[in-house]
Amino acid sequence: MCSRNDEEDGSQSLMEGKTKLTWTEVCQKCSTEKPVIQILQIKHAYCRNCFLAHVNHKFRSTLGKSKMMKPSDVVLAAFSGSGKSNAMLHLLHAGLSEQSHKRFLFKVQVLYIDEGAILGTSLEDRTANLQAISGIIEQYGFKSYYTTLASIFEETGSKCFPLVKDSTLKIKENSEEELKNLFLNVKSLTAREDLLRQLRRKIFLQSAKELDCCKVFTANTSTDLAIHILTDVSLGRGSQMHHDVSFCDPRDASVKIIRPLLELSSKEVTYYSVFHELESIYIPSLCTKASSDSSIHNMSKQFVMELMENFPSTVSTVFRTGEKLGSTNTTNTCETEDNLCIICQMKLDVSVAACSSVQATDFSRLISSLGPAGFDNKTLSQLPDTSKDSLLCSSSTSCCSDSDVQCGCHKDVQRLSFPDVEKLCCYGCRLIIHDMENTSSLPESILHKVRTRRSLENMRESIQDFLL
C-alpha cells in the first residue's frame, strides 16, 4: 500500500531528489579531467576532449551502421545558417580530412535555400545573408549552391546557382509573387508551417536531381525529430511518422533524404558548436515572435523543451518510440503513382471503410461549412451549386470582370474543383487544402498531377461506360 499522503502529489519529493544530485569530480570517460558538460544524467559527465570525441563517434557510427553510404556517392548537405547545420558541415569536413582508412569517401556539396520572400525580408537583407552564409561555407572548401523557395514555381531553366564570395541573389519576380500569394492564401500558421515543410522537401529533391546528387543530408537532431513526432500525430500524419523521423526517407526513388544527426540531441550539438567556436547566422522564420500556442508545431516545441529541461531522457524515449511505430510499412516501392499523395508522396490513407473516423470527420466538416440547406437530405451529398469555391478562381472576381485583364482563370488548365485536389491528397495534406481560400496558387507541378489524374479517371469512366 502506498505510504504517500493523499495531499502530496510527489513533486516536492522529486525536486528534493534532484537537488541532491551533484557533479562527478572527474570525466566518466577518461577519469582524469574535470567534466565540463553533463548529458542526460550526472553519470554522463564529460570533459571537453572526451565530449568532442563522443559526438564525432556518434555521427560517424550513425552513417557507418546504416551501410547506405557508397564511395561514389555525391551528397547534398542542406545548410540554413543555424548552429546545427554548421555543426553538420564541421563533422563532415572532419570526416573527409581523416588521414586513415576511416576517412569518408563520398563527395559533399552544400545547398542554401532562400526563404525571404514569404518572410517579407528586403532584397538587401537577403543578399547580405547569402554572402554571410557563403563566408561560412567557404572555410570548409565545399562546392556550394543556392536556390530560392520560389523556384518550386519555375518549370524550366536552372534553379540552383553557384554560391561564391560576393554572390548576388537571383530572383524572378513572377515566381516570388506566386509564392507570396500561396502563403497569403493559407489562413492558419499551423498549415503554413506544414506547407513550408513539404515545399522544402520538394526543393531538396529537385535540387539534388539537378546537381546529380543521390542523397540529401539534413541537420535534424533527435530533439527536432521528437517535436516532429508530436506534430505529425496532431496533424493526422501518423502513418508518415517513420519516413519523417527515421535515418532515411526513401519516398523518392532516385534521391534519399538522410538525417545523420538523429542520434545527437540539440544540447549536444549546441555544446559542440560552442567548443569549436562555430559561427551561426540568425534568419527569421514563420514562427518568429509568434506565441507558443499560435501553431501546433510551436506547442509541441514548447512541450518538448520543457520536458528536456526536467526529464531529458524522456525526449529520447519519444523519439525512439516514434521511429519504431511505422517500421512495418517503410517504403512506397509497391505503390503506383496513382496511390501516392500529390504533395508529400506518401500513400493515400483516405481510401477507407465508410464507417471510419476519416469519413466521419469529412462529413462533419461538410455539414458545418454548408449548413442544412447545402446538401441533399436523401443522399447526404453536397449540392453542385453550393460548393465552396468550386472552381479554383471564381468568375465574380475583379480580374475576371475586366475583359482587358488576362488572368487565365477561365482556361481549362485551371478549372479544377476543391474535390479534384483533395481526393489526391493524404489526410495531413487535406488539412492544408481545407485551410486555403482557393487552390489556384498551388505550384504548377502539383496542379499538373491533378489534371493528369483527372484525365485518366475520365478516360477510365468512359471506357467502363462503353463496355457496359
CSV table of C-alpha atoms in Angstrom, one decimal:
chain,number,residue,atom,x,y,z
A,1,MET,CA,0.0,0.0,0.0
A,2,CYS,CA,1.3,3.5,-0.9
A,3,SER,CA,2.7,5.4,2.1
A,4,ARG,CA,2.4,8.8,0.5
A,5,ASN,CA,-0.3,11.1,1.8
A,6,ASP,CA,-3.3,11.9,-0.4
A,7,GLU,CA,-2.4,15.6,-0.2
A,8,GLU,CA,1.0,15.1,-1.7
A,9,ASP,CA,1.5,15.0,-5.5
A,10,GLY,CA,5.1,13.8,-5.4
A,11,SER,CA,6.5,17.0,-7.0
A,12,GLN,CA,8.2,18.1,-3.7
A,13,SER,CA,10.0,14.7,-3.2
A,14,LEU,CA,11.1,14.8,-6.9
A,15,MET,CA,12.6,18.2,-6.5
A,16,GLU,CA,14.3,17.2,-3.3
A,17,GLY,CA,15.8,14.2,-5.1
A,18,LYS,CA,17.1,16.5,-7.9
A,19,THR,CA,18.8,18.9,-5.5
A,20,LYS,CA,20.8,16.0,-4.0
A,21,LEU,CA,22.5,15.2,-7.4
A,22,THR,CA,26.0,16.6,-7.7
A,23,TRP,CA,28.5,16.6,-10.5
A,24,THR,CA,31.2,13.9,-10.5
A,25,GLU,CA,34.7,15.1,-9.9
A,26,VAL,CA,36.2,13.5,-13.0
A,27,CYS,CA,35.2,12.8,-16.5
A,28,GLN,CA,33.4,9.4,-16.7
A,29,LYS,CA,35.3,8.6,-19.9
A,30,CYS,CA,38.9,9.4,-19.1
A,31,SER,CA,38.7,9.5,-15.3
A,32,THR,CA,41.4,12.2,-15.2
A,33,GLU,CA,40.0,15.6,-16.4
A,34,LYS,CA,37.3,17.7,-14.8
A,35,PRO,CA,33.9,17.4,-16.5
A,36,VAL,CA,32.5,20.5,-18.3
A,37,ILE,CA,29.3,19.1,-19.7
A,38,GLN,CA,26.5,16.9,-18.4
A,39,ILE,CA,24.4,14.7,-20.8
A,40,LEU,CA,21.1,13.3,-19.6
A,41,GLN,CA,22.2,12.3,-16.1
A,42,ILE,CA,25.1,13.1,-13.7
A,43,LYS,CA,26.8,9.9,-14.6
A,44,HIS,CA,27.2,11.1,-18.2
A,45,ALA,CA,29.6,13.9,-17.5
A,46,TYR,CA,32.4,14.5,-19.9
A,47,CYS,CA,35.5,16.7,-20.2
A,48,ARG,CA,35.9,18.8,-23.4
A,49,ASN,CA,38.1,16.4,-25.4
A,50,CYS,CA,36.1,13.3,-24.4
A,51,PHE,CA,32.8,15.0,-25.3
A,52,LEU,CA,34.0,16.1,-28.8
A,53,ALA,CA,35.2,12.5,-29.4
A,54,HIS,CA,31.9,11.3,-28.2
A,55,VAL,CA,29.9,13.5,-30.6
A,56,ASN,CA,32.2,12.6,-33.5
A,57,HIS,CA,31.9,8.9,-32.8
A,58,LYS,CA,28.1,9.0,-32.7
A,59,PHE,CA,28.0,10.9,-36.0
A,60,ARG,CA,30.3,8.5,-37.8
A,61,SER,CA,28.7,5.4,-36.3
A,62,THR,CA,25.2,6.7,-37.5
A,63,LEU,CA,26.5,6.8,-41.0
A,64,GLY,CA,28.5,3.6,-40.8
A,65,LYS,CA,26.0,1.3,-39.3
A,66,SER,CA,23.4,2.2,-41.9
A,67,LYS,CA,25.7,0.8,-44.7
A,68,MET,CA,24.0,3.2,-47.2
A,69,MET,CA,26.9,5.4,-48.0
A,70,LYS,CA,29.0,4.4,-51.0
A,71,PRO,CA,32.4,5.8,-52.1
A,72,SER,CA,30.9,7.1,-55.4
A,73,ASP,CA,28.0,9.0,-53.7
A,74,VAL,CA,27.6,12.7,-54.1
A,75,VAL,CA,25.8,14.2,-51.1
A,76,LEU,CA,23.9,17.4,-51.0
A,77,ALA,CA,24.1,18.9,-47.5
A,78,ALA,CA,21.3,21.3,-46.6
A,79,PHE,CA,22.7,24.4,-44.9
A,80,SER,CA,20.4,27.1,-43.3
A,81,GLY,CA,23.0,29.1,-41.4
A,82,SER,CA,21.9,27.7,-38.0
A,83,GLY,CA,24.4,26.3,-35.5
A,84,LYS,CA,23.3,22.7,-36.0
A,85,SER,CA,23.7,22.9,-39.8
A,86,ASN,CA,27.2,24.4,-39.3
A,87,ALA,CA,28.0,21.6,-36.9
A,88,MET,CA,27.0,19.1,-39.5
A,89,LEU,CA,29.3,20.7,-42.1
A,90,HIS,CA,32.1,20.7,-39.5
A,91,LEU,CA,31.6,17.0,-38.7
A,92,LEU,CA,31.6,16.2,-42.5
A,93,HIS,CA,34.7,18.2,-43.0
A,94,ALA,CA,36.5,16.4,-40.1
A,95,GLY,CA,35.4,13.0,-41.6
A,96,LEU,CA,36.7,13.9,-45.0
A,97,SER,CA,40.0,15.2,-43.6
A,98,GLU,CA,40.9,11.9,-41.8
A,99,GLN,CA,44.3,10.5,-42.9
A,100,SER,CA,43.4,6.9,-42.5
A,101,HIS,CA,41.0,4.2,-43.6
A,102,LYS,CA,38.2,5.8,-41.6
A,103,ARG,CA,38.1,8.8,-43.9
A,104,PHE,CA,34.8,9.5,-45.7
A,105,LEU,CA,35.0,8.7,-49.4
A,106,PHE,CA,31.8,10.3,-50.6
A,107,LYS,CA,31.8,13.9,-52.0
A,108,VAL,CA,29.9,16.7,-50.4
A,109,GLN,CA,28.1,19.7,-52.0
A,110,VAL,CA,26.2,22.3,-50.0
A,111,LEU,CA,22.8,23.9,-50.7
A,112,TYR,CA,21.2,27.0,-49.1
A,113,ILE,CA,17.5,27.7,-49.7
A,114,ASP,CA,16.5,31.4,-49.5
A,115,GLU,CA,13.0,31.8,-47.9
A,116,GLY,CA,13.0,35.6,-47.6
A,117,ALA,CA,10.0,36.0,-49.9
A,118,ILE,CA,7.5,34.6,-47.5
A,119,LEU,CA,9.0,36.4,-44.6
A,120,GLY,CA,8.8,39.9,-46.2
A,121,THR,CA,12.6,40.3,-46.0
A,122,SER,CA,14.1,43.0,-48.2
A,123,LEU,CA,16.4,42.0,-51.1
A,124,GLU,CA,19.3,43.8,-49.5
A,125,ASP,CA,19.0,41.7,-46.3
A,126,ARG,CA,18.6,38.5,-48.2
A,127,THR,CA,21.7,39.3,-50.2
A,128,ALA,CA,23.6,40.1,-47.0
A,129,ASN,CA,22.5,36.7,-45.5
A,130,LEU,CA,23.6,35.0,-48.7
A,131,GLN,CA,27.1,36.5,-48.6
A,132,ALA,CA,27.4,35.7,-44.9
A,133,ILE,CA,26.5,32.1,-45.5
A,134,SER,CA,29.0,31.9,-48.4
A,135,GLY,CA,31.7,33.0,-46.0
A,136,ILE,CA,30.9,30.2,-43.5
A,137,ILE,CA,30.8,27.5,-46.2
A,138,GLU,CA,34.0,28.8,-47.9
A,139,GLN,CA,36.2,27.8,-44.9
A,140,TYR,CA,35.3,24.2,-45.4
A,141,GLY,CA,36.2,24.1,-49.1
A,142,PHE,CA,32.9,22.6,-50.2
A,143,LYS,CA,31.3,23.4,-53.5
A,144,SER,CA,28.2,25.3,-52.6
A,145,TYR,CA,25.0,26.4,-54.4
A,146,TYR,CA,21.9,28.4,-53.5
A,147,THR,CA,18.3,28.4,-54.7
A,148,THR,CA,15.1,30.1,-53.6
A,149,LEU,CA,11.8,28.7,-52.3
A,150,ALA,CA,10.1,30.4,-55.2
A,151,SER,CA,11.9,28.0,-57.6
A,152,ILE,CA,9.2,25.5,-56.9
A,153,PHE,CA,7.1,27.5,-59.4
A,154,GLU,CA,9.6,27.5,-62.1
A,155,GLU,CA,9.1,24.8,-64.7
A,156,THR,CA,12.2,25.3,-66.9
A,157,GLY,CA,15.8,26.5,-66.6
A,158,SER,CA,18.4,26.2,-63.9
A,159,LYS,CA,17.2,26.6,-60.4
A,160,CYS,CA,20.5,26.2,-58.5
A,161,PHE,CA,23.2,28.8,-58.8
A,162,PRO,CA,26.9,28.7,-57.6
A,163,LEU,CA,27.4,30.3,-54.2
A,164,VAL,CA,30.7,32.2,-54.1
A,165,LYS,CA,32.1,35.3,-52.4
A,166,ASP,CA,30.1,38.4,-53.2
A,167,SER,CA,27.3,36.4,-54.8
A,168,THR,CA,24.1,38.3,-55.6
A,169,LEU,CA,20.7,36.8,-55.2
A,170,LYS,CA,19.0,36.0,-58.5
A,171,ILE,CA,15.2,36.1,-58.2
A,172,LYS,CA,12.3,36.0,-60.6
A,173,GLU,CA,9.5,38.5,-59.7
A,174,ASN,CA,6.7,36.3,-61.1
A,175,SER,CA,7.7,33.3,-59.0
A,176,GLU,CA,8.2,35.4,-55.9
A,177,GLU,CA,4.7,36.8,-56.3
A,178,GLU,CA,3.2,33.4,-56.8
A,179,LEU,CA,5.0,32.1,-53.6
A,180,LYS,CA,3.7,35.1,-51.6
A,181,ASN,CA,0.2,34.6,-52.8
A,182,LEU,CA,0.4,30.9,-51.9
A,183,PHE,CA,1.2,31.6,-48.3
A,184,LEU,CA,-1.2,34.5,-48.0
A,185,ASN,CA,-3.8,32.1,-49.3
A,186,VAL,CA,-3.3,29.8,-46.3
A,187,LYS,CA,-5.1,31.1,-43.2
A,188,SER,CA,-3.5,29.4,-40.1
A,189,LEU,CA,0.1,29.4,-39.0
A,190,THR,CA,-0.1,25.6,-38.5
A,191,ALA,CA,-1.0,25.0,-42.1
A,192,ARG,CA,1.7,27.5,-43.4
A,193,GLU,CA,4.4,25.7,-41.4
A,194,ASP,CA,3.3,22.3,-42.6
A,195,LEU,CA,3.2,23.6,-46.2
A,196,LEU,CA,6.6,25.1,-45.9
A,197,ARG,CA,8.0,21.8,-44.6
A,198,GLN,CA,6.6,20.0,-47.7
A,199,LEU,CA,7.9,22.6,-50.1
A,200,ARG,CA,11.4,22.4,-48.5
A,201,ARG,CA,11.4,18.7,-49.1
A,202,LYS,CA,10.4,19.2,-52.8
A,203,ILE,CA,13.2,21.8,-53.2
A,204,PHE,CA,15.7,19.3,-51.7
A,205,LEU,CA,14.7,16.6,-54.2
A,206,GLN,CA,14.6,18.8,-57.3
A,207,SER,CA,18.0,20.5,-56.4
A,208,ALA,CA,19.6,17.1,-55.8
A,209,LYS,CA,18.5,15.8,-59.1
A,210,GLU,CA,19.7,19.0,-60.9
A,211,LEU,CA,23.1,18.7,-59.2
A,212,ASP,CA,23.4,14.9,-59.8
A,213,CYS,CA,23.3,14.1,-56.0
A,214,CYS,CA,21.9,10.8,-54.8
A,215,LYS,CA,21.4,11.8,-51.2
A,216,VAL,CA,20.5,14.8,-49.2
A,217,PHE,CA,21.8,15.5,-45.6
A,218,THR,CA,19.6,17.5,-43.2
A,219,ALA,CA,20.6,18.7,-39.8
A,220,ASN,CA,17.7,17.3,-37.8
A,221,THR,CA,18.6,16.3,-34.2
A,222,SER,CA,16.7,13.9,-32.0
A,223,THR,CA,15.1,16.8,-30.3
A,224,ASP,CA,13.8,18.2,-33.6
A,225,LEU,CA,12.5,14.8,-34.6
A,226,ALA,CA,10.7,14.4,-31.2
A,227,ILE,CA,8.9,17.6,-32.0
A,228,HIS,CA,8.1,16.4,-35.5
A,229,ILE,CA,6.6,13.2,-34.0
A,230,LEU,CA,4.1,15.1,-31.8
A,231,THR,CA,3.3,17.5,-34.6
A,232,ASP,CA,2.7,14.7,-37.1
A,233,VAL,CA,0.4,12.8,-34.7
A,234,SER,CA,-1.6,16.0,-34.1
A,235,LEU,CA,-1.9,16.8,-37.8
A,236,GLY,CA,-3.0,13.3,-38.8
A,237,ARG,CA,0.3,12.2,-40.3
A,238,GLY,CA,0.8,9.3,-38.0
A,239,SER,CA,1.2,6.9,-40.9
A,240,GLN,CA,4.1,9.1,-42.3
A,241,MET,CA,5.9,9.2,-39.0
A,242,HIS,CA,8.6,6.7,-39.8
A,243,HIS,CA,9.6,8.5,-43.0
A,244,ASP,CA,9.7,11.8,-41.2
A,245,VAL,CA,11.9,10.8,-38.3
A,246,SER,CA,13.9,7.8,-39.3
A,247,PHE,CA,17.5,7.9,-40.6
A,248,CYS,CA,16.5,7.6,-44.2
A,249,ASP,CA,13.5,8.9,-46.1
A,250,PRO,CA,13.2,6.7,-49.2
A,251,ARG,CA,10.0,8.2,-50.6
A,252,ASP,CA,11.7,9.3,-53.8
A,253,ALA,CA,13.2,6.5,-55.9
A,254,SER,CA,16.3,8.3,-57.0
A,255,VAL,CA,17.2,10.6,-54.1
A,256,LYS,CA,17.2,9.6,-50.4
A,257,ILE,CA,17.0,12.2,-47.5
A,258,ILE,CA,19.4,11.3,-44.7
A,259,ARG,CA,19.4,12.6,-41.1
A,260,PRO,CA,23.0,12.0,-39.8
A,261,LEU,CA,22.4,13.9,-36.6
A,262,LEU,CA,19.4,12.0,-35.4
A,263,GLU,CA,21.5,10.3,-32.6
A,264,LEU,CA,22.5,13.6,-31.2
A,265,SER,CA,20.3,15.9,-29.1
A,266,SER,CA,20.1,19.7,-29.6
A,267,LYS,CA,22.1,20.2,-26.4
A,268,GLU,CA,25.0,18.0,-27.6
A,269,VAL,CA,25.1,19.9,-31.0
A,270,THR,CA,25.0,23.2,-29.3
A,271,TYR,CA,27.9,22.4,-27.0
A,272,TYR,CA,29.8,21.0,-30.0
A,273,SER,CA,29.4,24.3,-31.8
A,274,VAL,CA,30.4,26.3,-28.6
A,275,PHE,CA,33.6,24.3,-28.1
A,276,HIS,CA,34.6,24.6,-31.7
A,277,GLU,CA,33.5,28.3,-31.8
A,278,LEU,CA,31.4,27.7,-34.9
A,279,GLU,CA,29.5,30.7,-36.4
A,280,SER,CA,25.8,30.8,-36.9
A,281,ILE,CA,23.5,33.3,-38.7
A,282,TYR,CA,20.1,34.1,-37.3
A,283,ILE,CA,17.5,34.1,-40.1
A,284,PRO,CA,13.8,34.7,-39.0
A,285,SER,CA,11.2,32.0,-39.7
A,286,LEU,CA,7.5,31.9,-40.0
A,287,CYS,CA,7.1,31.4,-36.2
A,288,THR,CA,9.5,34.1,-35.2
A,289,LYS,CA,7.9,36.3,-32.4
A,290,ALA,CA,4.8,34.0,-32.5
A,291,SER,CA,3.3,32.8,-29.2
A,292,SER,CA,3.7,29.3,-28.1
A,293,ASP,CA,0.1,28.5,-28.8
A,294,SER,CA,0.0,30.1,-32.2
A,295,SER,CA,0.5,26.7,-34.0
A,296,ILE,CA,0.6,23.0,-33.3
A,297,HIS,CA,4.4,22.9,-34.0
A,298,ASN,CA,5.1,25.7,-31.5
A,299,MET,CA,3.0,24.0,-28.8
A,300,SER,CA,4.9,20.7,-29.5
A,301,LYS,CA,8.2,22.5,-29.4
A,302,GLN,CA,7.4,24.2,-26.1
A,303,PHE,CA,6.3,20.9,-24.6
A,304,VAL,CA,9.4,19.0,-25.7
A,305,MET,CA,11.8,21.8,-24.5
A,306,GLU,CA,10.2,21.8,-21.1
A,307,LEU,CA,10.3,18.0,-21.0
A,308,MET,CA,14.0,18.1,-22.0
A,309,GLU,CA,14.8,20.5,-19.2
A,310,ASN,CA,13.2,18.5,-16.4
A,311,PHE,CA,13.3,14.9,-17.8
A,312,PRO,CA,15.9,14.8,-20.6
A,313,SER,CA,15.9,11.0,-21.1
A,314,THR,CA,12.1,11.1,-21.8
A,315,VAL,CA,12.8,13.1,-25.1
A,316,SER,CA,14.9,10.3,-26.3
A,317,THR,CA,12.1,7.8,-25.5
A,318,VAL,CA,9.6,9.8,-27.5
A,319,PHE,CA,12.0,9.8,-30.5
A,320,ARG,CA,12.8,6.1,-30.2
A,321,THR,CA,9.1,5.2,-29.9
A,322,GLY,CA,8.1,7.3,-33.0
A,323,GLU,CA,11.0,5.8,-35.0
A,324,LYS,CA,9.7,2.3,-34.4
A,325,LEU,CA,5.9,2.9,-34.9
A,326,GLY,CA,5.8,2.9,-38.6
A,327,SER,CA,8.7,0.5,-39.3
A,328,THR,CA,6.4,-2.3,-40.6
A,329,ASN,CA,5.5,-0.2,-43.6
A,330,THR,CA,8.5,1.9,-44.5
A,331,THR,CA,8.6,2.2,-48.3
A,332,ASN,CA,6.3,3.1,-51.2
A,333,THR,CA,8.0,0.8,-53.7
A,334,CYS,CA,4.9,-1.3,-54.2
A,335,GLU,CA,2.7,1.8,-54.6
A,336,THR,CA,1.9,3.2,-58.0
A,337,GLU,CA,1.9,7.0,-58.7
A,338,ASP,CA,-1.9,7.0,-58.6
A,339,ASN,CA,-1.9,5.8,-54.9
A,340,LEU,CA,0.5,8.5,-53.7
A,341,CYS,CA,-0.3,12.0,-52.4
A,342,ILE,CA,0.5,14.7,-54.9
A,343,ILE,CA,2.1,16.9,-52.2
A,344,CYS,CA,4.1,14.7,-49.8
A,345,GLN,CA,4.4,11.5,-51.9
A,346,MET,CA,3.0,9.3,-49.1
A,347,LYS,CA,0.5,6.5,-49.6
A,348,LEU,CA,-3.1,7.8,-49.7
A,349,ASP,CA,-4.6,6.9,-46.4
A,350,VAL,CA,-8.1,8.2,-47.1
A,351,SER,CA,-9.5,5.3,-49.1
A,352,VAL,CA,-11.0,3.6,-46.1
A,353,ALA,CA,-14.3,2.0,-45.0
A,354,ALA,CA,-17.5,4.0,-45.0
A,355,CYS,CA,-17.7,3.9,-41.2
A,356,SER,CA,-14.2,5.2,-40.4
A,357,SER,CA,-13.2,8.2,-38.4
A,358,VAL,CA,-11.9,9.9,-41.6
A,359,GLN,CA,-15.3,9.7,-43.2
A,360,ALA,CA,-17.0,11.0,-40.1
A,361,THR,CA,-14.6,13.9,-40.0
A,362,ASP,CA,-15.1,14.8,-43.6
A,363,PHE,CA,-18.9,14.6,-43.2
A,364,SER,CA,-18.9,16.8,-40.1
A,365,ARG,CA,-16.7,19.4,-41.9
A,366,LEU,CA,-19.1,19.3,-44.9
A,367,ILE,CA,-22.2,19.8,-42.8
A,368,SER,CA,-20.6,22.6,-40.7
A,369,SER,CA,-19.4,24.5,-43.7
A,370,LEU,CA,-22.6,24.2,-45.9
A,371,GLY,CA,-25.4,24.3,-43.3
A,372,PRO,CA,-28.7,22.4,-43.5
A,373,ALA,CA,-29.5,23.8,-47.0
A,374,GLY,CA,-26.2,22.9,-48.6
A,375,PHE,CA,-26.6,19.2,-49.1
A,376,ASP,CA,-29.1,16.6,-50.3
A,377,ASN,CA,-31.2,15.2,-47.4
A,378,LYS,CA,-31.6,11.9,-49.1
A,379,THR,CA,-28.1,11.1,-50.4
A,380,LEU,CA,-26.3,13.3,-47.8
A,381,SER,CA,-24.1,14.6,-50.7
A,382,GLN,CA,-23.1,18.1,-51.5
A,383,LEU,CA,-25.3,20.1,-53.9
A,384,PRO,CA,-23.5,21.1,-57.1
A,385,ASP,CA,-24.4,24.8,-56.8
A,386,THR,CA,-23.3,25.3,-53.2
A,387,SER,CA,-19.7,24.1,-53.5
A,388,LYS,CA,-17.3,26.3,-51.6
A,389,ASP,CA,-15.0,27.8,-54.3
A,390,SER,CA,-16.0,25.1,-56.7
A,391,LEU,CA,-13.5,26.5,-59.2
A,392,LEU,CA,-10.0,27.5,-58.4
A,393,CYS,CA,-10.7,31.1,-59.5
A,394,SER,CA,-14.2,32.5,-59.2
A,395,SER,CA,-15.7,34.2,-62.2
A,396,SER,CA,-17.0,37.0,-60.0
A,397,THR,CA,-13.6,38.3,-59.1
A,398,SER,CA,-12.4,41.7,-60.3
A,399,CYS,CA,-9.7,40.1,-62.6
A,400,CYS,CA,-12.4,38.2,-64.5
A,401,SER,CA,-14.9,41.0,-64.7
A,402,ASP,CA,-12.3,43.1,-66.5
A,403,SER,CA,-12.1,41.8,-70.0
A,404,ASP,CA,-8.8,43.6,-70.6
A,405,VAL,CA,-7.0,41.6,-67.9
A,406,GLN,CA,-5.9,38.1,-68.8
A,407,CYS,CA,-5.7,36.2,-65.6
A,408,GLY,CA,-6.1,32.8,-67.2
A,409,CYS,CA,-8.8,31.7,-64.7
A,410,HIS,CA,-11.1,30.6,-67.5
A,411,LYS,CA,-8.5,28.4,-69.1
A,412,ASP,CA,-9.1,24.7,-68.9
A,413,VAL,CA,-5.8,24.2,-67.1
A,414,GLN,CA,-7.2,26.0,-64.0
A,415,ARG,CA,-10.8,24.6,-64.0
A,416,LEU,CA,-10.1,22.3,-61.1
A,417,SER,CA,-12.5,21.9,-58.1
A,418,PHE,CA,-11.5,21.5,-54.5
A,419,PRO,CA,-12.7,17.8,-54.5
A,420,ASP,CA,-10.4,17.2,-57.5
A,421,VAL,CA,-7.4,18.3,-55.5
A,422,GLU,CA,-8.5,16.9,-52.1
A,423,LYS,CA,-9.1,13.3,-53.2
A,424,LEU,CA,-5.5,13.1,-54.4
A,425,CYS,CA,-4.0,14.2,-51.1
A,426,CYS,CA,-3.4,12.2,-47.9
A,427,TYR,CA,-5.3,13.3,-44.7
A,428,GLY,CA,-2.5,15.5,-43.5
A,429,CYS,CA,-2.2,17.4,-46.8
A,430,ARG,CA,-6.0,17.7,-47.0
A,431,LEU,CA,-5.9,19.8,-43.9
A,432,ILE,CA,-3.6,22.2,-45.7
A,433,ILE,CA,-6.1,22.3,-48.7
A,434,HIS,CA,-9.0,22.9,-46.3
A,435,ASP,CA,-7.2,25.9,-44.8
A,436,MET,CA,-6.8,27.6,-48.2
A,437,GLU,CA,-9.1,30.1,-49.7
A,438,ASN,CA,-8.6,28.5,-53.1
A,439,THR,CA,-6.0,26.3,-54.6
A,440,SER,CA,-5.1,28.3,-57.7
A,441,SER,CA,-1.9,29.4,-56.1
A,442,LEU,CA,-0.5,25.9,-55.8
A,443,PRO,CA,2.6,25.2,-57.8
A,444,GLU,CA,2.0,24.1,-61.4
A,445,SER,CA,3.9,20.8,-60.8
A,446,ILE,CA,1.1,19.8,-58.3
A,447,LEU,CA,-1.8,21.1,-60.4
A,448,HIS,CA,-0.4,19.2,-63.4
A,449,LYS,CA,-0.6,16.0,-61.5
A,450,VAL,CA,-4.2,16.8,-60.6
A,451,ARG,CA,-5.1,17.4,-64.2
A,452,THR,CA,-3.3,14.3,-65.4
A,453,ARG,CA,-5.0,12.0,-62.9
A,454,ARG,CA,-8.4,13.6,-63.6
A,455,SER,CA,-7.9,12.9,-67.3
A,456,LEU,CA,-7.1,9.3,-66.6
A,457,GLU,CA,-10.1,8.9,-64.4
A,458,ASN,CA,-12.3,10.4,-67.0
A,459,MET,CA,-10.8,8.0,-69.6
A,460,ARG,CA,-11.4,5.0,-67.3
A,461,GLU,CA,-15.0,6.1,-66.7
A,462,SER,CA,-15.6,6.5,-70.5
A,463,ILE,CA,-14.2,3.0,-71.2
A,464,GLN,CA,-16.3,1.5,-68.4
A,465,ASP,CA,-19.5,3.2,-69.8
A,466,PHE,CA,-18.7,2.0,-73.3
A,467,LEU,CA,-18.2,-1.6,-72.1
A,468,LEU,CA,-21.4,-1.5,-70.1
